[in-house]
């Protein structure tokens, strides 16, 4: 039953994923002081480590459970993110840049089942929860991988690794908020325990690294 759908990326999906990635990178690059292509390239790599892997994790897990899944850009979310980033940059400078990172999401087709409604609903809650938590967990893995590198000062890139850790913590924590279309709402609907553990882990990392 599971894993029979081949992971396909439509050209529209790829273009929208790239557009969202670039837009989020533009917003994040302002925290470096908007110093040109060099800082934008760094922001592109850092944001890619968090945002792209986050969204792909949703898609791959959805496909693993036999669900059609596609990334779709959220134009209003991109507009809000860029507006907030520019406004906070003007008001507070690079160190005060802040924005909501919600440029798009992976939309998963609902499960069609002949089971009784109550049983189908429970299955849906579990699968939706597992698909939703996959994104934040990918951010947590990136934090674990890059945190030691941020202390090693390899090739004078410790500041890059620190930013990789920070944006993964920020994106993971933000998405675990149990509100609106964010991952946290679906995870909480599936399992309070899983939501509590993952949210607490990100909150602790945010406090410790902040």
Short mmCIF file of C-alpha atoms in Angstrom, two decimals:
data_model
loop_
_atom_site.label_atom_id
_atom_site.label_comp_id
_atom_site.label_asym_id
_atom_site.label_seq_id
_atom_site.Cartn_x
_atom_site.Cartn_y
_atom_site.Cartn_z
CA UNK A 1 0.00 0.00 0.00
CA UNK A 2 2.73 2.44 0.96
CA UNK A 3 5.53 3.79 -1.20
CA UNK A 4 4.02 2.91 -4.58
CA UNK A 5 3.74 6.47 -5.82
CA UNK A 6 6.92 7.57 -7.56
CA UNK A 7 8.40 10.83 -6.31
CA UNK A 8 7.86 13.26 -9.18
CA UNK A 9 8.59 16.95 -9.40
CA UNK A 10 6.62 18.99 -11.91
CA UNK A 11 8.35 21.91 -13.60
CA UNK A 12 5.88 24.27 -11.89
CA UNK A 13 6.72 22.76 -8.49
CA UNK A 14 10.48 23.10 -9.06
CA UNK A 15 10.16 26.72 -10.18
CA UNK A 16 7.97 27.63 -7.21
CA UNK A 17 10.34 25.90 -4.78
CA UNK A 18 13.31 27.79 -6.24
CA UNK A 19 11.40 31.09 -6.15
CA UNK A 20 10.45 30.57 -2.51
CA UNK A 21 14.04 29.58 -1.67
CA UNK A 22 15.50 32.67 -3.36
CA UNK A 23 12.91 34.98 -1.76
CA UNK A 24 13.58 33.60 1.71
CA UNK A 25 17.32 33.95 1.09
CA UNK A 26 16.87 37.59 0.10
CA UNK A 27 15.07 38.27 3.38
CA UNK A 28 17.67 36.41 5.41
CA UNK A 29 20.61 38.10 3.64
CA UNK A 30 19.57 41.43 5.17
CA UNK A 31 20.70 40.11 8.55
CA UNK A 32 24.23 40.11 7.06
CA UNK A 33 23.93 43.78 6.17
CA UNK A 34 22.90 43.56 2.50
CA UNK A 35 26.53 43.58 1.34
CA UNK A 36 25.97 42.25 -2.16
CA UNK A 37 26.18 38.96 -4.02
CA UNK A 38 28.66 37.42 -1.57
CA UNK A 39 26.29 37.66 1.39
CA UNK A 40 23.36 36.62 -0.79
CA UNK A 41 25.22 33.49 -1.90
CA UNK A 42 25.92 32.61 1.73
CA UNK A 43 22.27 33.25 2.63
CA UNK A 44 21.23 31.03 -0.28
CA UNK A 45 23.29 28.13 1.05
CA UNK A 46 22.21 28.63 4.65
CA UNK A 47 18.53 28.96 3.79
CA UNK A 48 18.74 25.96 1.48
CA UNK A 49 20.01 23.81 4.35
CA UNK A 50 16.86 24.61 6.31
CA UNK A 51 14.00 25.43 3.96
CA UNK A 52 14.65 23.09 1.03
CA UNK A 53 15.39 20.03 3.17
CA UNK A 54 12.38 20.86 5.35
CA UNK A 55 9.98 20.88 2.41
CA UNK A 56 11.54 17.87 0.68
CA UNK A 57 11.22 15.89 3.90
CA UNK A 58 7.48 16.54 3.88
CA UNK A 59 7.22 15.41 0.28
CA UNK A 60 9.31 12.25 0.60
CA UNK A 61 7.49 11.05 3.72
CA UNK A 62 4.13 11.77 2.10
CA UNK A 63 5.13 9.71 -0.94
CA UNK A 64 6.44 6.97 1.35
CA UNK A 65 2.92 6.67 2.73
CA UNK A 66 1.35 6.57 -0.71
CA UNK A 67 0.17 10.18 -0.84
CA UNK A 68 0.49 12.61 -3.70
CA UNK A 69 2.40 15.70 -2.54
CA UNK A 70 3.46 18.92 -4.23
CA UNK A 71 5.15 22.12 -3.07
CA UNK A 72 3.19 25.28 -3.74
CA UNK A 73 4.42 28.79 -3.19
CA UNK A 74 2.44 31.13 -0.94
CA UNK A 75 2.71 34.53 -2.58
CA UNK A 76 1.23 36.44 0.36
CA UNK A 77 3.68 34.73 2.71
CA UNK A 78 6.62 35.78 0.55
CA UNK A 79 5.35 39.36 0.36
CA UNK A 80 4.94 39.52 4.15
CA UNK A 81 8.39 37.99 4.77
CA UNK A 82 10.15 40.44 2.45
CA UNK A 83 8.20 43.42 3.81
CA UNK A 84 8.99 42.51 7.42
CA UNK A 85 12.66 41.87 6.63
CA UNK A 86 13.10 45.21 4.83
CA UNK A 87 11.13 47.14 7.47
CA UNK A 88 13.03 45.68 10.44
CA UNK A 89 16.32 46.19 8.57
CA UNK A 90 15.52 49.88 8.10
CA UNK A 91 14.32 50.35 11.68
CA UNK A 92 16.81 48.22 13.61
CA UNK A 93 19.69 47.39 11.27
CA UNK A 94 21.06 43.93 10.35
CA UNK A 95 20.98 42.58 13.91
CA UNK A 96 17.28 43.39 14.22
CA UNK A 97 16.05 41.72 11.03
CA UNK A 98 12.97 39.62 11.75
CA UNK A 99 10.36 38.00 9.52
CA UNK A 100 7.88 35.14 9.39
CA UNK A 101 9.30 32.32 7.28
CA UNK A 102 6.25 30.96 5.46
CA UNK A 103 6.93 31.25 1.71
CA UNK A 104 5.08 28.06 0.80
CA UNK A 105 4.27 24.53 1.80
CA UNK A 106 3.95 20.96 0.58
CA UNK A 107 0.29 20.18 -0.02
CA UNK A 108 -0.67 16.55 0.47
CA UNK A 109 -3.64 14.91 -1.25
CA UNK A 110 -6.21 13.52 1.20
CA UNK A 111 -6.33 9.78 1.75
CA UNK A 112 -9.27 8.15 -0.01
CA UNK A 113 -10.40 5.11 1.90
CA UNK A 114 -13.31 2.69 1.99
CA UNK A 115 -12.83 2.16 5.74
CA UNK A 116 -15.36 3.40 8.22
CA UNK A 117 -15.14 7.14 8.79
CA UNK A 118 -13.81 6.97 12.37
CA UNK A 119 -11.04 4.52 11.44
CA UNK A 120 -10.11 6.49 8.34
CA UNK A 121 -9.95 9.69 10.38
CA UNK A 122 -7.53 8.14 12.88
CA UNK A 123 -5.31 6.87 10.06
CA UNK A 124 -5.39 10.31 8.45
CA UNK A 125 -4.44 12.04 11.71
CA UNK A 126 -1.45 9.75 12.20
CA UNK A 127 -0.20 10.00 8.62
CA UNK A 128 -0.74 13.77 8.49
CA UNK A 129 1.10 14.11 11.79
CA UNK A 130 4.06 12.02 10.63
CA UNK A 131 4.28 13.93 7.36
CA UNK A 132 4.11 17.24 9.22
CA UNK A 133 6.73 16.41 11.84
CA UNK A 134 9.19 15.24 9.16
CA UNK A 135 10.02 18.83 8.19
CA UNK A 136 10.95 20.08 11.68
CA UNK A 137 12.84 16.84 12.36
CA UNK A 138 14.99 17.50 9.28
CA UNK A 139 15.81 20.91 10.80
CA UNK A 140 16.74 19.23 14.08
CA UNK A 141 19.08 16.83 12.25
CA UNK A 142 20.78 19.77 10.53
CA UNK A 143 21.27 21.44 13.93
CA UNK A 144 22.90 18.31 15.32
CA UNK A 145 25.20 17.99 12.30
CA UNK A 146 26.30 21.62 12.10
CA UNK A 147 26.49 22.63 15.75
CA UNK A 148 29.88 20.87 16.29
CA UNK A 149 31.16 22.45 13.07
CA UNK A 150 30.19 25.90 14.35
CA UNK A 151 32.68 25.39 17.18
CA UNK A 152 35.47 23.89 15.09
CA UNK A 153 36.32 27.03 13.07
CA UNK A 154 37.07 25.02 9.92
CA UNK A 155 38.40 27.28 7.13
CA UNK A 156 37.11 30.32 9.07
CA UNK A 157 33.53 29.22 8.32
CA UNK A 158 32.30 28.94 11.89
CA UNK A 159 30.03 31.98 11.42
CA UNK A 160 28.36 30.26 8.45
CA UNK A 161 27.82 27.05 10.41
CA UNK A 162 26.40 29.07 13.33
CA UNK A 163 23.90 30.68 10.98
CA UNK A 164 22.99 27.26 9.56
CA UNK A 165 22.22 26.09 13.10
CA UNK A 166 20.27 29.25 13.94
CA UNK A 167 18.03 29.27 10.88
CA UNK A 168 17.28 25.57 11.30
CA UNK A 169 16.33 26.15 14.95
CA UNK A 170 14.22 29.17 14.01
CA UNK A 171 12.45 27.43 11.12
CA UNK A 172 11.84 24.28 13.16
CA UNK A 173 10.49 26.17 16.18
CA UNK A 174 8.32 28.46 14.06
CA UNK A 175 6.77 25.56 12.16
CA UNK A 176 6.02 23.64 15.35
CA UNK A 177 3.71 26.41 16.58
CA UNK A 178 0.24 24.77 16.73
CA UNK A 179 -1.56 27.47 14.76
CA UNK A 180 -3.00 27.97 11.29
CA UNK A 181 -1.43 25.97 8.48
CA UNK A 182 1.84 25.33 10.36
CA UNK A 183 3.15 21.81 10.99
CA UNK A 184 2.63 22.05 14.73
CA UNK A 185 -1.16 22.07 14.45
CA UNK A 186 -1.26 18.74 12.61
CA UNK A 187 1.37 17.18 14.85
CA UNK A 188 -0.56 18.23 17.96
CA UNK A 189 -3.80 16.84 16.50
CA UNK A 190 -2.03 13.50 16.04
CA UNK A 191 0.03 13.25 19.23
CA UNK A 192 0.39 15.70 22.11
CA UNK A 193 3.44 13.77 23.29
CA UNK A 194 5.30 14.01 19.97
CA UNK A 195 4.41 17.68 19.62
CA UNK A 196 5.51 18.42 23.19
CA UNK A 197 8.85 16.65 22.82
CA UNK A 198 9.74 18.21 19.46
CA UNK A 199 8.54 21.71 20.38
CA UNK A 200 10.36 21.60 23.73
CA UNK A 201 13.57 20.45 22.03
CA UNK A 202 13.49 23.38 19.60
CA UNK A 203 12.56 25.84 22.34
CA UNK A 204 15.48 24.63 24.46
CA UNK A 205 17.87 24.96 21.51
CA UNK A 206 16.56 28.44 20.76
CA UNK A 207 17.15 29.56 24.36
CA UNK A 208 20.57 27.91 24.63
CA UNK A 209 21.85 29.20 21.30
CA UNK A 210 20.21 32.60 21.58
#
